[in-house]
Amino acid sequence: MLVFITDDYTELSREAARMIANAIRKKPDLRVGLATGDTQRGMYRELIRMHREERLDFSRVVTFNLDEYIGLPAGHPQSFRSAMHKALFDHVNITASQIHIPGGTARDNFVEICDRYEEEIRRAGGIDLQVVGIGKDGHIGFNEPTSSLASRTRPKTLTQQTVEDNRHNFPPGQEPPATAITMGIGTILEARRILMLASGAAKAKAVALAVEGPVTASVSASALQMHRDVTVLVDREAAENLQHKDYYRKSLEMTRKLTPNRLW
Ligand code: F6R
């Protein structure tokens, strides 16, 4: 894992956008996996700026979102689909056929929907670069603690902690969904590169467990230790509990000198 510690959220957002933009410039038909949390908002704002001011071109990019709530009607303002349109898709040159978000209603056959999503990823040639956030409980996607490290796209029950964490995005009186469809940990690990973002003190414990703790289904993000090409981009607050910060800084310097193509 390459751990990259930034001073603050602004720098984190700029770095994340720069990494994605470089990947798109290298491979204009990049298959990119996206996350919908608050953490990525700054990164999406910066990508929009790059599209407007630096002609970053999304015309051949294909996106696969990690997850979507179950039970919200199509077009619901709090759905991840709506959030993604507002945060990014409506502001860059990407069309509906390039965008993939898992989804369904209570009447649908979820096994079919999830298998179809996996098939769409396969047919597209797999995901080149997967962006993930991390929950306070160490989840990636909505793979809550005890999710199988080999799991595939499926419906998942959210922990009460995650439901509470999501509440601020919903108007008062509206209960956040308790279930979601999410790519599995096995699905995420098949991406060629993974970029995990974390910002703020509330994520410090989960980040330390994910990066320096044992690989365990109790902390889904720890499964990223098994992947050969992961960059963990964290701001100073989220990095607070990491034991080996000096080593990560030195290691990044060494990588810049010896294997710059490992960087973005
Ligand atoms: C969202 C997702 C989640 C979030 C995580 C952190 O698509 O997959 O794993 O990345 O819950 O959310 P924020 O960034 O809102 O703290």
mmCIF file of C-alpha atoms and ligand atoms in Angstrom:
data_model
loop_
_atom_site.group_PDB
_atom_site.id
_atom_site.type_symbol
_atom_site.label_atom_id
_atom_site.label_comp_id
_atom_site.label_asym_id
_atom_site.label_seq_id
_atom_site.Cartn_x
_atom_site.Cartn_y
_atom_site.Cartn_z
ATOM 1 C CA MET A 1 0.000 0.000 0.000
ATOM 2 C CA LEU A 2 1.217 3.464 -0.807
ATOM 3 C CA VAL A 3 0.089 5.817 1.952
ATOM 4 C CA PHE A 4 -0.079 9.465 0.957
ATOM 5 C CA ILE A 5 -0.764 11.962 3.767
ATOM 6 C CA THR A 6 -1.976 15.437 2.772
ATOM 7 C CA ASP A 7 -2.160 18.541 4.969
ATOM 8 C CA ASP A 8 -5.905 18.959 4.654
ATOM 9 C CA TYR A 9 -9.096 18.112 2.782
ATOM 10 C CA THR A 10 -8.445 20.636 0.009
ATOM 11 C CA GLU A 11 -5.094 19.073 -0.834
ATOM 12 C CA LEU A 12 -6.599 15.581 -0.577
ATOM 13 C CA SER A 13 -9.354 16.495 -3.048
ATOM 14 C CA ARG A 14 -6.877 18.059 -5.480
ATOM 15 C CA GLU A 15 -4.521 15.073 -5.311
ATOM 16 C CA ALA A 16 -7.353 12.567 -5.806
ATOM 17 C CA ALA A 17 -8.672 14.507 -8.818
ATOM 18 C CA ARG A 18 -5.160 14.826 -10.248
ATOM 19 C CA MET A 19 -4.662 11.052 -9.959
ATOM 20 C CA ILE A 20 -7.964 10.308 -11.702
ATOM 21 C CA ALA A 21 -7.342 12.940 -14.375
ATOM 22 C CA ASN A 22 -3.891 11.467 -15.089
ATOM 23 C CA ALA A 23 -5.432 8.009 -15.406
ATOM 24 C CA ILE A 24 -8.059 9.370 -17.851
ATOM 25 C CA ARG A 25 -5.402 11.177 -19.888
ATOM 26 C CA LYS A 26 -3.362 7.981 -20.127
ATOM 27 C CA LYS A 27 -6.396 5.876 -21.003
ATOM 28 C CA PRO A 28 -9.301 7.983 -22.321
ATOM 29 C CA ASP A 29 -11.719 5.021 -22.121
ATOM 30 C CA LEU A 30 -10.886 4.434 -18.443
ATOM 31 C CA ARG A 31 -13.314 2.175 -16.567
ATOM 32 C CA VAL A 32 -13.575 3.949 -13.252
ATOM 33 C CA GLY A 33 -15.391 2.827 -10.124
ATOM 34 C CA LEU A 34 -16.857 5.675 -8.078
ATOM 35 C CA ALA A 35 -18.092 6.249 -4.522
ATOM 36 C CA THR A 36 -20.826 8.629 -3.405
ATOM 37 C CA GLY A 37 -19.848 9.738 0.114
ATOM 38 C CA ASP A 38 -19.127 13.242 1.410
ATOM 39 C CA THR A 39 -15.387 12.512 1.154
ATOM 40 C CA GLN A 40 -15.436 12.542 -2.662
ATOM 41 C CA ARG A 41 -17.338 15.821 -3.061
ATOM 42 C CA GLY A 42 -14.201 17.990 -3.193
ATOM 43 C CA MET A 43 -12.592 15.564 -5.651
ATOM 44 C CA TYR A 44 -15.640 15.769 -7.949
ATOM 45 C CA ARG A 45 -15.608 19.591 -7.736
ATOM 46 C CA GLU A 46 -11.967 19.583 -8.799
ATOM 47 C CA LEU A 47 -12.670 17.162 -11.681
ATOM 48 C CA ILE A 48 -15.410 19.512 -12.902
ATOM 49 C CA ARG A 49 -12.974 22.423 -12.743
ATOM 50 C CA MET A 50 -10.435 20.402 -14.735
ATOM 51 C CA HIS A 51 -13.092 19.546 -17.308
ATOM 52 C CA ARG A 52 -13.995 23.240 -17.698
ATOM 53 C CA GLU A 53 -10.552 24.806 -17.520
ATOM 54 C CA GLU A 54 -8.186 22.067 -18.676
ATOM 55 C CA ARG A 55 -10.428 20.182 -21.103
ATOM 56 C CA LEU A 56 -10.427 16.954 -19.117
ATOM 57 C CA ASP A 57 -12.465 14.718 -21.407
ATOM 58 C CA PHE A 58 -15.039 12.244 -20.093
ATOM 59 C CA SER A 59 -16.491 11.380 -23.505
ATOM 60 C CA ARG A 60 -15.111 7.810 -23.464
ATOM 61 C CA VAL A 61 -14.907 7.196 -19.704
ATOM 62 C CA VAL A 62 -17.152 4.449 -18.319
ATOM 63 C CA THR A 63 -18.246 4.616 -14.673
ATOM 64 C CA PHE A 64 -19.427 1.976 -12.222
ATOM 65 C CA ASN A 65 -20.702 3.152 -8.872
ATOM 66 C CA LEU A 66 -20.050 1.068 -5.799
ATOM 67 C CA ASP A 67 -23.506 1.117 -4.323
ATOM 68 C CA GLU A 68 -27.060 2.429 -4.141
ATOM 69 C CA TYR A 69 -29.757 2.488 -1.479
ATOM 70 C CA ILE A 70 -32.653 0.059 -1.783
ATOM 71 C CA GLY A 71 -36.167 1.417 -1.515
ATOM 72 C CA LEU A 72 -35.824 4.956 -2.839
ATOM 73 C CA PRO A 73 -37.878 5.568 -5.986
ATOM 74 C CA ALA A 74 -36.029 6.492 -9.193
ATOM 75 C CA GLY A 75 -35.089 10.157 -9.170
ATOM 76 C CA HIS A 76 -35.321 10.419 -5.372
ATOM 77 C CA PRO A 77 -33.116 13.392 -4.406
ATOM 78 C CA GLN A 78 -31.272 11.375 -1.741
ATOM 79 C CA SER A 79 -30.494 8.406 -4.002
ATOM 80 C CA PHE A 80 -26.835 7.904 -4.870
ATOM 81 C CA ARG A 81 -27.794 8.236 -8.549
ATOM 82 C CA SER A 82 -29.179 11.751 -7.938
ATOM 83 C CA ALA A 83 -26.205 12.627 -5.740
ATOM 84 C CA MET A 84 -23.751 11.524 -8.448
ATOM 85 C CA HIS A 85 -25.552 13.548 -11.113
ATOM 86 C CA LYS A 86 -25.479 16.612 -8.888
ATOM 87 C CA ALA A 87 -21.865 16.134 -7.805
ATOM 88 C CA LEU A 88 -20.317 15.191 -11.153
ATOM 89 C CA PHE A 89 -22.251 13.693 -14.079
ATOM 90 C CA ASP A 90 -24.401 16.769 -14.853
ATOM 91 C CA HIS A 91 -21.304 18.954 -15.130
ATOM 92 C CA VAL A 92 -19.000 16.950 -17.418
ATOM 93 C CA ASN A 93 -19.303 15.453 -20.915
ATOM 94 C CA ILE A 94 -20.614 12.034 -19.927
ATOM 95 C CA THR A 95 -23.868 10.467 -21.153
ATOM 96 C CA ALA A 96 -26.305 8.011 -19.534
ATOM 97 C CA SER A 97 -24.948 5.031 -21.495
ATOM 98 C CA GLN A 98 -21.509 5.491 -19.891
ATOM 99 C CA ILE A 99 -22.880 5.500 -16.329
ATOM 100 C CA HIS A 100 -23.597 2.356 -14.293
ATOM 101 C CA ILE A 101 -25.191 2.394 -10.857
ATOM 102 C CA PRO A 102 -26.638 -0.746 -9.257
ATOM 103 C CA GLY A 103 -30.272 -0.403 -8.321
ATOM 104 C CA GLY A 104 -33.672 -1.892 -7.908
ATOM 105 C CA THR A 105 -36.927 -1.690 -6.036
ATOM 106 C CA ALA A 106 -38.399 -4.026 -3.452
ATOM 107 C CA ARG A 107 -40.375 -5.787 -6.220
ATOM 108 C CA ASP A 108 -37.264 -6.665 -8.244
ATOM 109 C CA ASN A 109 -35.268 -9.853 -8.262
ATOM 110 C CA PHE A 110 -32.104 -8.736 -6.500
ATOM 111 C CA VAL A 111 -30.091 -11.822 -7.404
ATOM 112 C CA GLU A 112 -30.691 -11.018 -11.074
ATOM 113 C CA ILE A 113 -29.936 -7.302 -10.668
ATOM 114 C CA CYS A 114 -26.676 -8.001 -8.845
ATOM 115 C CA ASP A 115 -25.543 -10.731 -11.263
ATOM 116 C CA ARG A 116 -26.305 -8.384 -14.155
ATOM 117 C CA TYR A 117 -24.174 -5.650 -12.563
ATOM 118 C CA GLU A 118 -21.226 -8.038 -12.203
ATOM 119 C CA GLU A 119 -21.742 -9.078 -15.822
ATOM 120 C CA GLU A 120 -21.751 -5.437 -16.978
ATOM 121 C CA ILE A 121 -18.422 -4.866 -15.229
ATOM 122 C CA ARG A 122 -16.984 -8.016 -16.841
ATOM 123 C CA ARG A 123 -18.282 -7.083 -20.296
ATOM 124 C CA ALA A 124 -16.725 -3.625 -19.998
ATOM 125 C CA GLY A 125 -13.356 -5.318 -19.445
ATOM 126 C CA GLY A 126 -13.196 -4.888 -15.668
ATOM 127 C CA ILE A 127 -12.539 -1.756 -13.619
ATOM 128 C CA ASP A 128 -9.214 -0.003 -14.205
ATOM 129 C CA LEU A 129 -9.377 2.261 -11.201
ATOM 130 C CA GLN A 130 -11.732 1.935 -8.246
ATOM 131 C CA VAL A 131 -12.205 4.854 -5.864
ATOM 132 C CA VAL A 132 -13.451 3.939 -2.383
ATOM 133 C CA GLY A 133 -14.173 5.849 0.809
ATOM 134 C CA ILE A 134 -14.172 4.229 4.231
ATOM 135 C CA GLY A 135 -16.907 4.124 6.856
ATOM 136 C CA LYS A 136 -16.255 4.664 10.578
ATOM 137 C CA ASP A 137 -16.752 0.925 10.960
ATOM 138 C CA GLY A 138 -14.172 0.202 8.240
ATOM 139 C CA HIS A 139 -16.666 -0.546 5.476
ATOM 140 C CA ILE A 140 -15.808 -0.042 1.796
ATOM 141 C CA GLY A 141 -18.794 0.164 -0.509
ATOM 142 C CA PHE A 142 -21.492 -0.920 1.937
ATOM 143 C CA ASN A 143 -19.592 -4.036 2.947
ATOM 144 C CA GLU A 144 -20.325 -3.828 6.633
ATOM 145 C CA PRO A 145 -18.175 -5.625 9.237
ATOM 146 C CA THR A 146 -18.253 -9.444 8.818
ATOM 147 C CA SER A 147 -18.885 -9.163 5.052
ATOM 148 C CA SER A 148 -17.124 -12.011 3.282
ATOM 149 C CA LEU A 149 -13.779 -10.910 1.874
ATOM 150 C CA ALA A 150 -14.794 -12.813 -1.293
ATOM 151 C CA SER A 151 -18.249 -11.212 -1.532
ATOM 152 C CA ARG A 152 -19.769 -10.096 -4.846
ATOM 153 C CA THR A 153 -22.433 -7.486 -5.647
ATOM 154 C CA ARG A 154 -25.453 -8.168 -3.444
ATOM 155 C CA PRO A 155 -28.048 -6.550 -1.178
ATOM 156 C CA LYS A 156 -26.660 -5.708 2.245
ATOM 157 C CA THR A 157 -28.199 -4.662 5.555
ATOM 158 C CA LEU A 158 -26.604 -1.463 6.879
ATOM 159 C CA THR A 159 -25.437 -1.272 10.478
ATOM 160 C CA GLN A 160 -27.213 1.216 12.750
ATOM 161 C CA GLN A 161 -23.970 3.255 12.821
ATOM 162 C CA THR A 162 -24.034 3.584 9.010
ATOM 163 C CA VAL A 163 -27.741 4.493 9.008
ATOM 164 C CA GLU A 164 -26.973 7.240 11.570
ATOM 165 C CA ASP A 165 -23.938 8.433 9.573
ATOM 166 C CA ASN A 166 -26.136 8.764 6.477
ATOM 167 C CA ARG A 167 -28.944 10.611 8.309
ATOM 168 C CA HIS A 168 -27.536 14.113 7.705
ATOM 169 C CA ASN A 169 -28.177 13.686 3.974
ATOM 170 C CA PHE A 170 -31.926 13.187 4.562
ATOM 171 C CA PRO A 171 -34.496 15.839 5.487
ATOM 172 C CA PRO A 172 -35.735 15.773 9.098
ATOM 173 C CA GLY A 173 -38.426 13.150 9.578
ATOM 174 C CA GLN A 174 -37.289 10.995 6.661
ATOM 175 C CA GLU A 175 -35.724 7.708 7.717
ATOM 176 C CA PRO A 176 -32.510 6.802 5.824
ATOM 177 C CA PRO A 177 -32.690 3.391 4.092
ATOM 178 C CA ALA A 178 -31.515 0.390 6.098
ATOM 179 C CA THR A 179 -30.466 -1.664 3.062
ATOM 180 C CA ALA A 180 -28.379 -1.110 -0.066
ATOM 181 C CA ILE A 181 -26.963 -2.929 -3.060
ATOM 182 C CA THR A 182 -23.179 -2.901 -2.973
ATOM 183 C CA MET A 183 -20.281 -4.282 -4.974
ATOM 184 C CA GLY A 184 -18.687 -7.005 -2.878
ATOM 185 C CA ILE A 185 -15.165 -6.953 -1.482
ATOM 186 C CA GLY A 186 -14.210 -9.606 -4.050
ATOM 187 C CA THR A 187 -15.601 -7.346 -6.797
ATOM 188 C CA ILE A 188 -13.618 -4.345 -5.533
ATOM 189 C CA LEU A 189 -10.395 -6.368 -5.247
ATOM 190 C CA GLU A 190 -10.600 -7.271 -8.958
ATOM 191 C CA ALA A 191 -10.098 -3.616 -9.964
ATOM 192 C CA ARG A 192 -6.617 -3.076 -11.418
ATOM 193 C CA ARG A 193 -5.892 -0.123 -9.140
ATOM 194 C CA ILE A 194 -7.629 1.089 -6.019
ATOM 195 C CA LEU A 195 -7.626 4.566 -4.514
ATOM 196 C CA MET A 196 -8.983 4.863 -0.967
ATOM 197 C CA LEU A 197 -9.765 8.327 0.392
ATOM 198 C CA ALA A 198 -10.355 9.298 4.011
ATOM 199 C CA SER A 199 -10.706 12.694 5.619
ATOM 200 C CA GLY A 200 -11.208 13.898 9.177
ATOM 201 C CA ALA A 201 -10.611 12.652 12.714
ATOM 202 C CA ALA A 202 -13.777 10.515 12.703
ATOM 203 C CA LYS A 203 -12.070 8.171 10.221
ATOM 204 C CA ALA A 204 -8.694 7.914 12.021
ATOM 205 C CA LYS A 205 -9.468 4.695 13.872
ATOM 206 C CA ALA A 206 -10.858 2.901 10.806
ATOM 207 C CA VAL A 207 -7.918 4.040 8.645
ATOM 208 C CA ALA A 208 -5.356 2.716 11.159
ATOM 209 C CA LEU A 209 -7.150 -0.630 11.396
ATOM 210 C CA ALA A 210 -7.442 -0.891 7.614
ATOM 211 C CA VAL A 211 -3.806 -0.038 6.889
ATOM 212 C CA GLU A 212 -1.927 -1.414 9.897
ATOM 213 C CA GLY A 213 -4.305 -3.890 11.513
ATOM 214 C CA PRO A 214 -4.761 -7.556 10.643
ATOM 215 C CA VAL A 215 -6.691 -8.548 7.525
ATOM 216 C CA THR A 216 -10.092 -9.350 8.920
ATOM 217 C CA ALA A 217 -13.713 -9.463 7.833
ATOM 218 C CA SER A 218 -14.397 -7.279 10.904
ATOM 219 C CA VAL A 219 -12.752 -4.361 9.040
ATOM 220 C CA SER A 220 -13.671 -4.702 5.359
ATOM 221 C CA ALA A 221 -11.110 -2.127 4.217
ATOM 222 C CA SER A 222 -8.286 -4.289 5.633
ATOM 223 C CA ALA A 223 -8.899 -6.595 2.643
ATOM 224 C CA LEU A 224 -7.190 -3.916 0.524
ATOM 225 C CA GLN A 225 -3.901 -5.128 2.040
ATOM 226 C CA MET A 226 -4.303 -8.168 -0.230
ATOM 227 C CA HIS A 227 -4.357 -6.020 -3.386
ATOM 228 C CA ARG A 228 -1.140 -5.299 -5.268
ATOM 229 C CA ASP A 229 -1.846 -1.679 -6.242
ATOM 230 C CA VAL A 230 -3.592 0.398 -3.591
ATOM 231 C CA THR A 231 -3.026 4.067 -2.831
ATOM 232 C CA VAL A 232 -4.401 5.341 0.464
ATOM 233 C CA LEU A 233 -4.869 9.095 0.339
ATOM 234 C CA VAL A 234 -5.610 10.550 3.770
ATOM 235 C CA ASP A 235 -5.483 13.992 5.305
ATOM 236 C CA ARG A 236 -3.530 14.672 8.482
ATOM 237 C CA GLU A 237 -6.562 14.183 10.751
ATOM 238 C CA ALA A 238 -7.547 10.849 9.231
ATOM 239 C CA ALA A 239 -3.881 9.727 9.438
ATOM 240 C CA GLU A 240 -3.658 10.587 13.141
ATOM 241 C CA ASN A 241 -3.691 6.993 14.471
ATOM 242 C CA LEU A 242 -1.229 5.572 11.917
ATOM 243 C CA GLN A 243 1.928 4.316 13.640
ATOM 244 C CA HIS A 244 4.324 4.564 10.698
ATOM 245 C CA LYS A 245 3.706 8.041 9.261
ATOM 246 C CA ASP A 246 7.432 8.841 8.871
ATOM 247 C CA TYR A 247 7.979 5.602 7.020
ATOM 248 C CA TYR A 248 5.086 6.363 4.624
ATOM 249 C CA ARG A 249 6.595 9.782 3.838
ATOM 250 C CA LYS A 250 10.035 8.283 3.172
ATOM 251 C CA SER A 251 8.543 5.478 1.141
ATOM 252 C CA LEU A 252 6.643 7.958 -1.036
ATOM 253 C CA GLU A 253 9.884 9.877 -1.696
ATOM 254 C CA MET A 254 11.633 6.641 -2.639
ATOM 255 C CA THR A 255 8.775 5.660 -4.962
ATOM 256 C CA ARG A 256 8.959 9.087 -6.644
ATOM 257 C CA LYS A 257 12.651 8.484 -7.371
ATOM 258 C CA LEU A 258 12.826 4.783 -8.185
ATOM 259 C CA THR A 259 9.463 3.769 -9.610
ATOM 260 C CA PRO A 260 7.627 6.965 -10.597
ATOM 261 C CA ASN A 261 5.331 4.954 -12.870
ATOM 262 C CA ARG A 262 3.788 3.461 -9.700
ATOM 263 C CA LEU A 263 2.498 6.966 -9.004
ATOM 264 C CA TRP A 264 -0.396 8.580 -10.770
HETATM 265 C C1 F6R B 1 -20.463 5.339 -0.791
HETATM 266 C C2 F6R B 1 -19.702 4.263 -0.139
HETATM 267 C C3 F6R B 1 -19.359 4.316 1.305
HETATM 268 C C4 F6R B 1 -18.713 5.630 1.703
HETATM 269 C C5 F6R B 1 -18.365 5.638 3.186
HETATM 270 C C6 F6R B 1 -17.776 6.946 3.619
HETATM 271 O O1 F6R B 1 -20.589 5.089 -2.157
HETATM 272 O O2 F6R B 1 -19.375 3.317 -0.796
HETATM 273 O O3 F6R B 1 -18.480 3.263 1.615
HETATM 274 O O4 F6R B 1 -17.560 5.821 0.939
HETATM 275 O O5 F6R B 1 -19.508 5.380 3.921
HETATM 276 O O6 F6R B 1 -18.751 7.943 3.439
HETATM 277 P P1 F6R B 1 -18.407 9.474 3.665
HETATM 278 O O7 F6R B 1 -17.421 9.822 2.625
HETATM 279 O O8 F6R B 1 -19.715 10.156 3.471
HETATM 280 O O9 F6R B 1 -17.851 9.593 5.027
#
